[in-house]
C-alpha positions as a Markdown table, in Angstrom:
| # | Residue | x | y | z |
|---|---|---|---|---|
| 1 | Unk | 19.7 | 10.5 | -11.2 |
| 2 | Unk | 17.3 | 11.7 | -13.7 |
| 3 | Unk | 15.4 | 7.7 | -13.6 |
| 4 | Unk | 15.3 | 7.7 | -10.2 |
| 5 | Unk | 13.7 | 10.5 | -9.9 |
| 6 | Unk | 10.9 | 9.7 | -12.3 |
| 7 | Unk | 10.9 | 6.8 | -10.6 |
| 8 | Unk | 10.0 | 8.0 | -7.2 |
| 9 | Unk | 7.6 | 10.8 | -8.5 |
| 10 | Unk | 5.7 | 8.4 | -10.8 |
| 11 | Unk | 5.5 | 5.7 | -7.4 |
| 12 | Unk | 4.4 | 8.7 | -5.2 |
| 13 | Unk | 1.4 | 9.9 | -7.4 |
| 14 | Unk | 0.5 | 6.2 | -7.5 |
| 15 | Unk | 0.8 | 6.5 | -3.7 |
| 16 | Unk | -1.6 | 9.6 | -3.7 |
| 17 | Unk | -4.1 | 7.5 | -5.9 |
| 18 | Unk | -4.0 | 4.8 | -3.7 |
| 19 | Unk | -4.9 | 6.9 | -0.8 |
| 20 | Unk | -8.4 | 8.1 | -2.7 |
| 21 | Unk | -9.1 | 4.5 | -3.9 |
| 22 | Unk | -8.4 | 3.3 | -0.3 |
| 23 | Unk | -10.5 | 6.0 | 1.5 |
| 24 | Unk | -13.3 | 5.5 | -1.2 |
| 25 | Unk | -13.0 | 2.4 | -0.8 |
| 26 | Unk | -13.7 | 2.0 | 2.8 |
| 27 | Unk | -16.3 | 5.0 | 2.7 |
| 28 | Unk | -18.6 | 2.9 | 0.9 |
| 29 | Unk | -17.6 | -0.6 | 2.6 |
| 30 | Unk | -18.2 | 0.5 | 6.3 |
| 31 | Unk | -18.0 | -3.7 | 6.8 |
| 32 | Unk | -14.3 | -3.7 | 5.9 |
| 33 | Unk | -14.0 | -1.7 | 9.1 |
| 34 | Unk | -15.8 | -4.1 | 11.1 |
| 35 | Unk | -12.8 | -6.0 | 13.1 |
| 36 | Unk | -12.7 | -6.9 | 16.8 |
| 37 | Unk | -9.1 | -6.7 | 17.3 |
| 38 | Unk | -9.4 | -3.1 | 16.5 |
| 39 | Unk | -9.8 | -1.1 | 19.9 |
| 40 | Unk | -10.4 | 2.6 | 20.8 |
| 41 | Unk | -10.0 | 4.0 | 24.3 |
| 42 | Unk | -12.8 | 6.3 | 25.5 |
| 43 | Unk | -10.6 | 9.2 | 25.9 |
| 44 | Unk | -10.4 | 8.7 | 21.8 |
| 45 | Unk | -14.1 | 8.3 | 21.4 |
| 46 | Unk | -15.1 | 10.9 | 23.7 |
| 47 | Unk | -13.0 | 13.6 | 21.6 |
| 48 | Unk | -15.0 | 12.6 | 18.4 |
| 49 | Unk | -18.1 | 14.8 | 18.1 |
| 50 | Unk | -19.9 | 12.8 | 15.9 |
| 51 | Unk | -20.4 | 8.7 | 14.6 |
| 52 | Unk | -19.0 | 10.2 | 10.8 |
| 53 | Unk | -16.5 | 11.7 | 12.4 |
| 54 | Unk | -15.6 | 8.8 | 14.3 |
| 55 | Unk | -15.7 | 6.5 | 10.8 |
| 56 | Unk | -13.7 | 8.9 | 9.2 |
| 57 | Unk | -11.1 | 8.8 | 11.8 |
| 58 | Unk | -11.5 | 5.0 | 11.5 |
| 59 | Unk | -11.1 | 5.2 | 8.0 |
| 60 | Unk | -8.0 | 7.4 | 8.2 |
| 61 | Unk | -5.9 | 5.3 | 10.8 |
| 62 | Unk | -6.8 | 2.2 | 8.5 |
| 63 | Unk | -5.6 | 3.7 | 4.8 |
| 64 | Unk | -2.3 | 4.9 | 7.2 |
| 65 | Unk | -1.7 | 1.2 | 8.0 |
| 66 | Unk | -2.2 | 0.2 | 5.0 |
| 67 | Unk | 0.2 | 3.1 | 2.9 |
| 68 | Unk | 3.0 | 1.9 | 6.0 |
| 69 | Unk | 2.9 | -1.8 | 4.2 |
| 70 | Unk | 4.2 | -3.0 | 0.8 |
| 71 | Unk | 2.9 | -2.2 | -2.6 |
| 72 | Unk | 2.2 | -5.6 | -2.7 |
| 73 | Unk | 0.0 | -6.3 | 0.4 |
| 74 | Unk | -1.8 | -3.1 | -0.7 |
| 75 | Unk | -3.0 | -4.3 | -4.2 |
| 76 | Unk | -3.7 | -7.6 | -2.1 |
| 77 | Unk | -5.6 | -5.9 | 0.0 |
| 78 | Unk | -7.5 | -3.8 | -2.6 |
| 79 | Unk | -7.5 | -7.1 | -4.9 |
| 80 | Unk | -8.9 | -9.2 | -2.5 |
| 81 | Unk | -11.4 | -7.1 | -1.5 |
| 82 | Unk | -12.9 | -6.0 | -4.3 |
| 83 | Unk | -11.9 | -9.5 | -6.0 |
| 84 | Unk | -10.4 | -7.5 | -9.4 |
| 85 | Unk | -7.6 | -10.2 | -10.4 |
| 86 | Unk | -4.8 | -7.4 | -10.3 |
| 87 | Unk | -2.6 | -10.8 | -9.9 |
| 88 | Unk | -3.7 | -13.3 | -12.1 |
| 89 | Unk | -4.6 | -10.7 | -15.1 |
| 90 | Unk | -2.2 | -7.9 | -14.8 |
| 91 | Unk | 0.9 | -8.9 | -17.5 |
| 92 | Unk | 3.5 | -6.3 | -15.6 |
| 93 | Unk | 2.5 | -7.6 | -12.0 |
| 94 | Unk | 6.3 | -8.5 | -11.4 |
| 95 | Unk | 7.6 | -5.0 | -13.0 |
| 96 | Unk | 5.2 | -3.1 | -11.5 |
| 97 | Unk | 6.4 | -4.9 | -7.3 |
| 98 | Unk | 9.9 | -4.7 | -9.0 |
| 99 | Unk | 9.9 | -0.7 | -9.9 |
| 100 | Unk | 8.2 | -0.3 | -6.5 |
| 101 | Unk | 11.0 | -1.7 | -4.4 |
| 102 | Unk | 13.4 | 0.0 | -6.5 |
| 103 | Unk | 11.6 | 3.3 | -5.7 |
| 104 | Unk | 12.4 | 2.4 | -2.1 |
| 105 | Unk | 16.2 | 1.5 | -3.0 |
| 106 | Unk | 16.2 | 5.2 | -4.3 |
| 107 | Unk | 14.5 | 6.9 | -1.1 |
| 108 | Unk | 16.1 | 5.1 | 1.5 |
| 109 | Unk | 19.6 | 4.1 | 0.5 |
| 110 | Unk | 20.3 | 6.0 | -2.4 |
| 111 | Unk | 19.4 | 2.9 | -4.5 |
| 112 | Unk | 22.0 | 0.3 | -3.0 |
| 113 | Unk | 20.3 | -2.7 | -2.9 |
| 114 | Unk | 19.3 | -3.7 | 0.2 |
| 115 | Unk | 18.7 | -7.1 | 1.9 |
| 116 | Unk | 14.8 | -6.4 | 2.4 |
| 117 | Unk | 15.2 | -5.6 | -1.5 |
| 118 | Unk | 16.7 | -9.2 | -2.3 |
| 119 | Unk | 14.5 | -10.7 | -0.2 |
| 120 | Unk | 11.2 | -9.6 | -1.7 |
| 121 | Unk | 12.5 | -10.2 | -5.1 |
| 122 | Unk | 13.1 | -13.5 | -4.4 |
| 123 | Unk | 10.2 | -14.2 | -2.2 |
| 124 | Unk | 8.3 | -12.6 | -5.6 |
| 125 | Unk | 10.3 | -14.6 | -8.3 |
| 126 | Unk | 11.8 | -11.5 | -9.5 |
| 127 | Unk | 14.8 | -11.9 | -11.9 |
| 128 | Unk | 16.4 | -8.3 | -10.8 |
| 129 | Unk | 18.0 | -6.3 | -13.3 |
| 130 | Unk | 21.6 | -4.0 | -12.6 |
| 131 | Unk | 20.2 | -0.1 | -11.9 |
């Protein structure tokens, strides 16, 4: 009990990092927002008072999407981006998406393993190890 829960607290204060670096991120890369399949109605637009308050909104529905998807699209996202070689250079890549989908075993099924856990492994190449 005591693991997971260091577990899950160390993940979530990643989780609150990743929020800055994403909203930083995207504060000074107003072209990241750029994307025509993104659509807002008027009623939306018209309750904004101002254009920053209107790119901060923008800004704050994209980090949401992004914190709703895997740890690993969000480092590929950031990775990608930025171009940083999280992937290629970082040595505990695979322990790193490994501990993060175990942080998920311990949230949402009181750390059964799952069949969304198995498969990432495995799409991943993760040898799993017995909690």
């Amino acid at each position: 009990m005591f693991r997971q829960g260091i577990i899950t607290s160390i993940i979530s204060k990643f989780d609150e990092f990743q929020i800055v670096l994403f909203k930083t991120a995207y504060a000074e890369n107003s072209g990241w927002l750029q994307n025509p399949d993104k659509k807002m109605s008027y009623k939306e637009l018209l309750e904004l008072n101002s254009l920053e308050k209107l790119k901060t909104e923008i800004i704050s529905k994209e980090v949401d999407a992004l914190l709703r998807d895997s740890h690993y699209e969000q480092i590929n996202f950031i990775d990608t981006k930025l171009k940083l070689g999280i992937q290629d250079h970082f040595h505990g890549w695979l322990t790193f998406l490994e501990i993060t989908e175990r942080r998920n075993l311990f949230v949402h099924t009181g750390g059964a393993i799952s069949k969304q856990f198995i498969e990432n492994c495995n799409r991943w190449k993760i040898k799993t190890r017995r909690t």
